[in-house]
Amino acid sequence: MTRRHTRQRAAIRRAFEAQGRPLSAPEVLELARPEVPGIGAATVYRAIHSLLDEGFLAPVVLPGQPPRYELAGMAHHHHFHCTACGRVFDLAGCLSGLQALVPHGFRVSAHDIILSGHCPDCSA
Ligand SMILES: [Zn+2]
Ligand SMILES: [Zn+2]
């Protein structure tokens, strides 16, 4: 691995750690650019994919949205999608009582909750 390669990957990892929210590849590119001048989209995609393979990142999939990624191994949580700026944020905790929503005889084994609206920057 070249020094440039290592520096690119380090900048990408720092972007995720510093933002503390799921990031799309274009967002990662934007955040890594000041640290790694000349970094390109293809490099960011490759680095994200190897960080996924290594188990450092996990995919965050919202219906109809381009993929985003977050640090792997986080506790159970859900996401908020700002429909104005497109950013995705982590929510703390979960809802109880989901089993009560399903008809008799059904058993819930998994769920996904996505809230959408405006983030503080966009609702100001
Ligand atoms: Zn927003
Ligand atoms: Zn949940």
CSV table of N, CA and C and ligand atoms in Angstrom, one decimal:
chain,number,residue,atom,x,y,z
A,1,MET,N,0.8,-1.2,0.0
A,1,MET,CA,0.0,0.0,0.0
A,1,MET,C,0.9,1.3,0.0
A,2,THR,N,0.6,2.2,-0.9
A,2,THR,CA,1.5,3.4,-1.0
A,2,THR,C,1.1,4.3,0.1
A,3,ARG,N,2.0,5.3,0.3
A,3,ARG,CA,1.7,6.3,1.3
A,3,ARG,C,0.5,7.1,1.0
A,4,ARG,N,0.4,7.5,-0.3
A,4,ARG,CA,-0.8,8.2,-0.7
A,4,ARG,C,-2.1,7.5,-0.5
A,5,HIS,N,-2.0,6.2,-0.8
A,5,HIS,CA,-3.2,5.3,-0.6
A,5,HIS,C,-3.6,5.3,0.9
A,6,THR,N,-2.6,5.1,1.8
A,6,THR,CA,-2.8,5.1,3.2
A,6,THR,C,-3.4,6.4,3.7
A,7,ARG,N,-2.9,7.5,3.1
A,7,ARG,CA,-3.4,8.8,3.5
A,7,ARG,C,-4.9,9.0,3.1
A,8,GLN,N,-5.2,8.6,1.9
A,8,GLN,CA,-6.6,8.7,1.4
A,8,GLN,C,-7.5,7.9,2.3
A,9,ARG,N,-7.1,6.7,2.7
A,9,ARG,CA,-8.0,5.8,3.5
A,9,ARG,C,-8.2,6.5,4.9
A,10,ALA,N,-7.1,7.0,5.4
A,10,ALA,CA,-7.1,7.6,6.8
A,10,ALA,C,-8.1,8.8,6.7
A,11,ALA,N,-8.0,9.6,5.7
A,11,ALA,CA,-8.9,10.8,5.6
A,11,ALA,C,-10.4,10.3,5.5
A,12,ILE,N,-10.6,9.3,4.8
A,12,ILE,CA,-12.0,8.8,4.7
A,12,ILE,C,-12.5,8.2,6.0
A,13,ARG,N,-11.7,7.5,6.7
A,13,ARG,CA,-12.1,7.0,8.1
A,13,ARG,C,-12.3,8.2,9.0
A,14,ARG,N,-11.5,9.2,8.9
A,14,ARG,CA,-11.7,10.4,9.8
A,14,ARG,C,-13.0,11.1,9.5
A,15,ALA,N,-13.4,11.1,8.2
A,15,ALA,CA,-14.6,11.8,7.8
A,15,ALA,C,-15.8,11.1,8.5
A,16,PHE,N,-15.8,9.8,8.5
A,16,PHE,CA,-16.9,9.1,9.2
A,16,PHE,C,-16.9,9.3,10.7
A,17,GLU,N,-15.7,9.3,11.3
A,17,GLU,CA,-15.6,9.5,12.8
A,17,GLU,C,-16.0,10.9,13.2
A,18,ALA,N,-15.6,11.9,12.4
A,18,ALA,CA,-15.8,13.3,12.7
A,18,ALA,C,-17.3,13.6,12.5
A,19,GLN,N,-17.9,13.1,11.5
A,19,GLN,CA,-19.3,13.5,11.2
A,19,GLN,C,-20.3,12.8,12.1
A,20,GLY,N,-20.0,11.6,12.5
A,20,GLY,CA,-20.9,10.8,13.4
A,20,GLY,C,-22.3,10.6,12.8
A,21,ARG,N,-22.4,10.5,11.5
A,21,ARG,CA,-23.7,10.2,10.8
A,21,ARG,C,-23.4,9.5,9.5
A,22,PRO,N,-24.4,8.8,8.9
A,22,PRO,CA,-24.1,8.1,7.7
A,22,PRO,C,-23.7,9.1,6.5
A,23,LEU,N,-22.8,8.7,5.7
A,23,LEU,CA,-22.3,9.5,4.6
A,23,LEU,C,-22.4,8.8,3.3
A,24,SER,N,-22.8,9.6,2.2
A,24,SER,CA,-22.8,9.0,0.9
A,24,SER,C,-21.4,9.2,0.3
A,25,ALA,N,-21.1,8.5,-0.8
A,25,ALA,CA,-19.8,8.6,-1.4
A,25,ALA,C,-19.5,10.1,-1.8
A,26,PRO,N,-20.4,10.8,-2.4
A,26,PRO,CA,-20.1,12.2,-2.7
A,26,PRO,C,-19.8,13.1,-1.5
A,27,GLU,N,-20.5,12.8,-0.4
A,27,GLU,CA,-20.2,13.5,0.9
A,27,GLU,C,-18.8,13.2,1.4
A,28,VAL,N,-18.4,11.9,1.3
A,28,VAL,CA,-17.1,11.5,1.7
A,28,VAL,C,-16.0,12.2,0.9
A,29,LEU,N,-16.3,12.3,-0.4
A,29,LEU,CA,-15.4,13.0,-1.3
A,29,LEU,C,-15.2,14.4,-0.9
A,30,GLU,N,-16.3,15.1,-0.7
A,30,GLU,CA,-16.3,16.5,-0.3
A,30,GLU,C,-15.5,16.7,1.0
A,31,LEU,N,-15.6,15.8,2.0
A,31,LEU,CA,-15.0,15.9,3.3
A,31,LEU,C,-13.5,15.6,3.2
A,32,ALA,N,-13.1,14.7,2.3
A,32,ALA,CA,-11.7,14.2,2.3
A,32,ALA,C,-10.9,15.1,1.4
A,33,ARG,N,-11.5,15.9,0.6
A,33,ARG,CA,-10.8,16.7,-0.4
A,33,ARG,C,-9.8,17.7,0.2
A,34,PRO,N,-10.2,18.4,1.3
A,34,PRO,CA,-9.2,19.4,1.9
A,34,PRO,C,-8.0,18.7,2.4
A,35,GLU,N,-8.1,17.4,2.8
A,35,GLU,CA,-7.0,16.7,3.4
A,35,GLU,C,-6.2,16.0,2.3
A,36,VAL,N,-6.8,15.6,1.3
A,36,VAL,CA,-6.1,14.9,0.2
A,36,VAL,C,-6.4,15.6,-1.1
A,37,PRO,N,-5.7,16.6,-1.4
A,37,PRO,CA,-6.0,17.4,-2.7
A,37,PRO,C,-5.9,16.4,-3.9
A,38,GLY,N,-6.8,16.6,-4.8
A,38,GLY,CA,-6.8,15.8,-6.0
A,38,GLY,C,-7.4,14.4,-5.9
A,39,ILE,N,-8.0,14.1,-4.7
A,39,ILE,CA,-8.7,12.8,-4.5
A,39,ILE,C,-9.9,12.8,-5.4
A,40,GLY,N,-10.2,11.7,-6.0
A,40,GLY,CA,-11.3,11.6,-7.0
A,40,GLY,C,-12.4,10.7,-6.6
A,41,ALA,N,-13.5,10.7,-7.3
A,41,ALA,CA,-14.7,9.9,-6.9
A,41,ALA,C,-14.3,8.4,-7.0
A,42,ALA,N,-13.5,8.0,-8.0
A,42,ALA,CA,-13.2,6.5,-8.2
A,42,ALA,C,-12.4,6.0,-7.0
A,43,THR,N,-11.5,6.9,-6.5
A,43,THR,CA,-10.7,6.5,-5.3
A,43,THR,C,-11.5,6.3,-4.1
A,44,VAL,N,-12.5,7.3,-3.9
A,44,VAL,CA,-13.4,7.2,-2.8
A,44,VAL,C,-14.2,6.0,-2.8
A,45,TYR,N,-14.8,5.7,-4.0
A,45,TYR,CA,-15.6,4.4,-4.1
A,45,TYR,C,-14.8,3.2,-3.8
A,46,ARG,N,-13.6,3.1,-4.3
A,46,ARG,CA,-12.7,1.9,-4.0
A,46,ARG,C,-12.4,1.8,-2.5
A,47,ALA,N,-12.1,3.0,-1.9
A,47,ALA,CA,-11.7,2.9,-0.5
A,47,ALA,C,-12.9,2.5,0.4
A,48,ILE,N,-14.1,3.1,0.0
A,48,ILE,CA,-15.3,2.7,0.8
A,48,ILE,C,-15.6,1.2,0.6
A,49,HIS,N,-15.4,0.7,-0.6
A,49,HIS,CA,-15.6,-0.7,-0.8
A,49,HIS,C,-14.7,-1.6,0.0
A,50,SER,N,-13.4,-1.2,0.1
A,50,SER,CA,-12.5,-2.0,0.9
A,50,SER,C,-12.8,-1.9,2.4
A,51,LEU,N,-13.2,-0.7,2.8
A,51,LEU,CA,-13.6,-0.5,4.2
A,51,LEU,C,-14.8,-1.3,4.6
A,52,LEU,N,-15.7,-1.5,3.6
A,52,LEU,CA,-16.9,-2.4,3.8
A,52,LEU,C,-16.4,-3.8,3.9
A,53,ASP,N,-15.5,-4.3,3.0
A,53,ASP,CA,-15.0,-5.6,3.1
A,53,ASP,C,-14.3,-5.9,4.4
A,54,GLU,N,-13.6,-4.9,4.9
A,54,GLU,CA,-12.9,-5.1,6.1
A,54,GLU,C,-13.7,-5.0,7.4
A,55,GLY,N,-15.0,-4.7,7.2
A,55,GLY,CA,-15.9,-4.6,8.3
A,55,GLY,C,-15.8,-3.3,9.1
A,56,PHE,N,-15.1,-2.3,8.5
A,56,PHE,CA,-15.0,-1.0,9.2
A,56,PHE,C,-16.3,-0.2,9.0
A,57,LEU,N,-16.9,-0.3,7.8
A,57,LEU,CA,-18.1,0.4,7.5
A,57,LEU,C,-19.2,-0.6,7.2
A,58,ALA,N,-20.5,-0.1,7.4
A,58,ALA,CA,-21.7,-0.9,7.1
A,58,ALA,C,-22.6,-0.1,6.2
A,59,PRO,N,-23.3,-0.7,5.2
A,59,PRO,CA,-24.2,0.1,4.4
A,59,PRO,C,-25.4,0.6,5.1
A,60,VAL,N,-25.9,1.7,4.7
A,60,VAL,CA,-27.2,2.3,5.3
A,60,VAL,C,-28.1,2.5,4.0
A,61,VAL,N,-29.2,1.7,4.0
A,61,VAL,CA,-30.0,1.7,2.8
A,61,VAL,C,-31.3,2.4,3.1
A,62,LEU,N,-31.7,3.5,2.4
A,62,LEU,CA,-33.0,4.1,2.5
A,62,LEU,C,-33.7,3.9,1.2
A,63,PRO,N,-34.9,3.5,1.2
A,63,PRO,CA,-35.6,3.2,-0.1
A,63,PRO,C,-35.5,4.4,-1.1
A,64,GLY,N,-35.1,4.1,-2.3
A,64,GLY,CA,-35.1,5.2,-3.3
A,64,GLY,C,-33.9,6.1,-3.2
A,65,GLN,N,-33.0,5.8,-2.3
A,65,GLN,CA,-31.9,6.7,-2.1
A,65,GLN,C,-30.5,6.1,-2.5
A,66,PRO,N,-29.6,6.9,-2.9
A,66,PRO,CA,-28.2,6.3,-3.2
A,66,PRO,C,-27.7,5.7,-1.8
A,67,PRO,N,-26.8,4.7,-1.9
A,67,PRO,CA,-26.3,4.1,-0.7
A,67,PRO,C,-25.5,5.1,0.2
A,68,ARG,N,-25.6,4.9,1.5
A,68,ARG,CA,-24.8,5.7,2.4
A,68,ARG,C,-24.2,4.6,3.3
A,69,TYR,N,-23.2,5.1,4.1
A,69,TYR,CA,-22.4,4.1,4.9
A,69,TYR,C,-22.2,4.7,6.3
A,70,GLU,N,-22.0,3.8,7.2
A,70,GLU,CA,-21.7,4.3,8.6
A,70,GLU,C,-20.7,3.3,9.2
A,71,LEU,N,-20.2,3.7,10.4
A,71,LEU,CA,-19.2,2.9,11.1
A,71,LEU,C,-19.9,1.6,11.5
A,72,ALA,N,-19.3,0.5,11.3
A,72,ALA,CA,-19.9,-0.8,11.6
A,72,ALA,C,-19.9,-1.0,13.1
A,73,GLY,N,-20.8,-1.9,13.5
A,73,GLY,CA,-20.8,-2.3,14.9
A,73,GLY,C,-21.5,-1.4,15.8
A,74,MET,N,-22.3,-0.4,15.3
A,74,MET,CA,-23.0,0.5,16.2
A,74,MET,C,-24.2,-0.2,16.9
A,75,ALA,N,-24.6,0.3,18.0
A,75,ALA,CA,-25.8,-0.3,18.7
A,75,ALA,C,-27.0,-0.1,17.8
A,76,HIS,N,-28.1,-0.9,18.0
A,76,HIS,CA,-29.3,-0.8,17.3
A,76,HIS,C,-29.8,0.7,17.3
A,77,HIS,N,-30.1,1.2,16.1
A,77,HIS,CA,-30.6,2.6,16.0
A,77,HIS,C,-31.3,2.8,14.7
A,78,HIS,N,-31.9,3.9,14.5
A,78,HIS,CA,-32.6,4.2,13.3
A,78,HIS,C,-32.1,5.6,12.7
A,79,HIS,N,-32.7,6.0,11.6
A,79,HIS,CA,-32.2,7.2,10.9
A,79,HIS,C,-33.2,8.2,10.6
A,80,PHE,N,-32.8,9.5,10.5
A,80,PHE,CA,-33.6,10.6,10.1
A,80,PHE,C,-33.0,11.1,8.8
A,81,HIS,N,-33.9,11.3,7.8
A,81,HIS,CA,-33.5,11.8,6.5
A,81,HIS,C,-34.0,13.2,6.4
A,82,CYS,N,-33.1,14.2,6.2
A,82,CYS,CA,-33.6,15.5,5.9
A,82,CYS,C,-33.9,15.7,4.5
A,83,THR,N,-35.2,16.0,4.2
A,83,THR,CA,-35.6,16.0,2.8
A,83,THR,C,-35.2,17.3,2.1
A,84,ALA,N,-34.6,18.3,2.9
A,84,ALA,CA,-34.2,19.5,2.3
A,84,ALA,C,-32.7,19.4,1.8
A,85,CYS,N,-31.8,19.0,2.8
A,85,CYS,CA,-30.4,19.0,2.4
A,85,CYS,C,-29.9,17.6,2.1
A,86,GLY,N,-30.8,16.6,2.3
A,86,GLY,CA,-30.4,15.2,1.9
A,86,GLY,C,-29.6,14.5,2.9
A,87,ARG,N,-29.2,15.2,4.0
A,87,ARG,CA,-28.3,14.5,5.0
A,87,ARG,C,-29.1,13.5,5.8
A,88,VAL,N,-28.4,12.5,6.3
A,88,VAL,CA,-29.0,11.4,7.1
A,88,VAL,C,-28.4,11.5,8.5
A,89,PHE,N,-29.2,11.4,9.5
A,89,PHE,CA,-28.7,11.5,10.9
A,89,PHE,C,-29.1,10.3,11.7
A,90,ASP,N,-28.3,9.9,12.7
A,90,ASP,CA,-28.6,8.8,13.6
A,90,ASP,C,-29.7,9.3,14.6
A,91,LEU,N,-30.6,8.4,14.9
A,91,LEU,CA,-31.5,8.6,16.0
A,91,LEU,C,-31.1,7.7,17.2
A,92,ALA,N,-31.4,8.2,18.4
A,92,ALA,CA,-31.1,7.5,19.6
A,92,ALA,C,-32.3,6.6,19.9
A,93,GLY,N,-32.0,5.3,20.3
A,93,GLY,CA,-33.0,4.4,20.8
A,93,GLY,C,-34.0,3.9,19.7
A,94,CYS,N,-35.1,3.4,20.2
A,94,CYS,CA,-36.0,2.7,19.3
A,94,CYS,C,-37.4,2.8,20.0
A,95,LEU,N,-38.4,2.2,19.3
A,95,LEU,CA,-39.8,2.2,19.8
A,95,LEU,C,-40.1,0.9,20.4
A,96,SER,N,-40.8,0.9,21.5
A,96,SER,CA,-41.3,-0.4,22.0
A,96,SER,C,-42.7,-0.6,21.5
A,97,GLY,N,-43.2,-1.8,21.6
A,97,GLY,CA,-44.7,-2.1,21.3
A,97,GLY,C,-44.9,-2.3,19.8
A,98,LEU,N,-43.9,-2.5,19.0
A,98,LEU,CA,-44.1,-2.8,17.6
A,98,LEU,C,-44.9,-4.1,17.3
A,99,GLN,N,-44.7,-5.1,18.2
A,99,GLN,CA,-45.4,-6.3,18.1
A,99,GLN,C,-47.0,-6.1,18.1
A,100,ALA,N,-47.4,-5.0,18.9
A,100,ALA,CA,-48.8,-4.8,19.0
A,100,ALA,C,-49.4,-4.3,17.7
A,101,LEU,N,-48.6,-3.9,16.7
A,101,LEU,CA,-49.1,-3.4,15.4
A,101,LEU,C,-49.6,-4.5,14.5
A,102,VAL,N,-49.0,-5.7,14.7
A,102,VAL,CA,-49.3,-6.8,13.7
A,102,VAL,C,-50.5,-7.6,14.1
A,103,PRO,N,-51.2,-8.2,13.2
A,103,PRO,CA,-52.4,-9.0,13.5
A,103,PRO,C,-52.0,-10.2,14.3
A,104,HIS,N,-53.0,-10.8,14.9
A,104,HIS,CA,-52.8,-12.0,15.7
A,104,HIS,C,-52.2,-13.1,14.9
A,105,GLY,N,-51.2,-13.8,15.5
A,105,GLY,CA,-50.6,-14.9,14.8
A,105,GLY,C,-49.3,-14.5,14.1
A,106,PHE,N,-49.1,-13.2,13.9
A,106,PHE,CA,-47.8,-12.8,13.2
A,106,PHE,C,-46.8,-12.5,14.3
A,107,ARG,N,-45.6,-12.8,14.0
A,107,ARG,CA,-44.5,-12.5,14.9
A,107,ARG,C,-43.4,-11.6,14.3
A,108,VAL,N,-43.2,-10.5,14.9
A,108,VAL,CA,-42.2,-9.5,14.3
A,108,VAL,C,-40.8,-10.0,14.7
A,109,SER,N,-39.9,-10.1,13.7
A,109,SER,CA,-38.5,-10.5,14.0
A,109,SER,C,-37.5,-9.4,13.6
A,110,ALA,N,-38.0,-8.4,12.8
A,110,ALA,CA,-37.0,-7.3,12.4
A,110,ALA,C,-37.9,-6.1,12.1
A,111,HIS,N,-37.3,-5.0,12.1
A,111,HIS,CA,-38.0,-3.8,11.7
A,111,HIS,C,-37.0,-2.7,11.2
A,112,ASP,N,-37.5,-1.8,10.5
A,112,ASP,CA,-36.7,-0.6,10.1
A,112,ASP,C,-37.5,0.6,10.2
A,113,ILE,N,-37.0,1.6,10.8
A,113,ILE,CA,-37.8,2.9,11.0
A,113,ILE,C,-36.9,4.0,10.4
A,114,ILE,N,-37.5,4.8,9.5
A,114,ILE,CA,-36.9,5.9,8.9
A,114,ILE,C,-37.8,7.1,9.1
A,115,LEU,N,-37.3,8.1,9.8
A,115,LEU,CA,-38.1,9.4,10.0
A,115,LEU,C,-37.5,10.3,8.9
A,116,SER,N,-38.4,11.2,8.4
A,116,SER,CA,-37.9,12.2,7.5
A,116,SER,C,-38.6,13.5,7.9
A,117,GLY,N,-38.0,14.6,7.4
A,117,GLY,CA,-38.4,15.9,7.7
A,117,GLY,C,-37.3,16.9,7.5
A,118,HIS,N,-37.2,17.9,8.3
A,118,HIS,CA,-36.1,18.9,8.2
A,118,HIS,C,-35.2,18.9,9.4
A,119,CYS,N,-33.9,18.9,9.1
A,119,CYS,CA,-32.9,19.0,10.2
A,119,CYS,C,-32.9,20.5,10.7
A,120,PRO,N,-32.2,20.7,11.9
A,120,PRO,CA,-32.2,22.1,12.5
A,120,PRO,C,-31.7,23.1,11.5
A,121,ASP,N,-30.6,22.8,10.7
A,121,ASP,CA,-30.1,23.8,9.7
A,121,ASP,C,-31.2,24.2,8.7
A,122,CYS,N,-32.0,23.2,8.3
A,122,CYS,CA,-33.0,23.4,7.2
A,122,CYS,C,-34.3,23.9,7.7
A,123,SER,N,-34.6,23.8,9.0
A,123,SER,CA,-35.9,24.3,9.5
A,123,SER,C,-35.7,25.7,10.1
A,124,ALA,N,-34.5,26.2,10.2
A,124,ALA,CA,-34.3,27.6,10.7
A,124,ALA,C,-34.9,28.6,9.7
B,1,ZN,ZN,-31.2,19.6,6.4
B,2,ZN,ZN,-35.4,-0.3,16.3
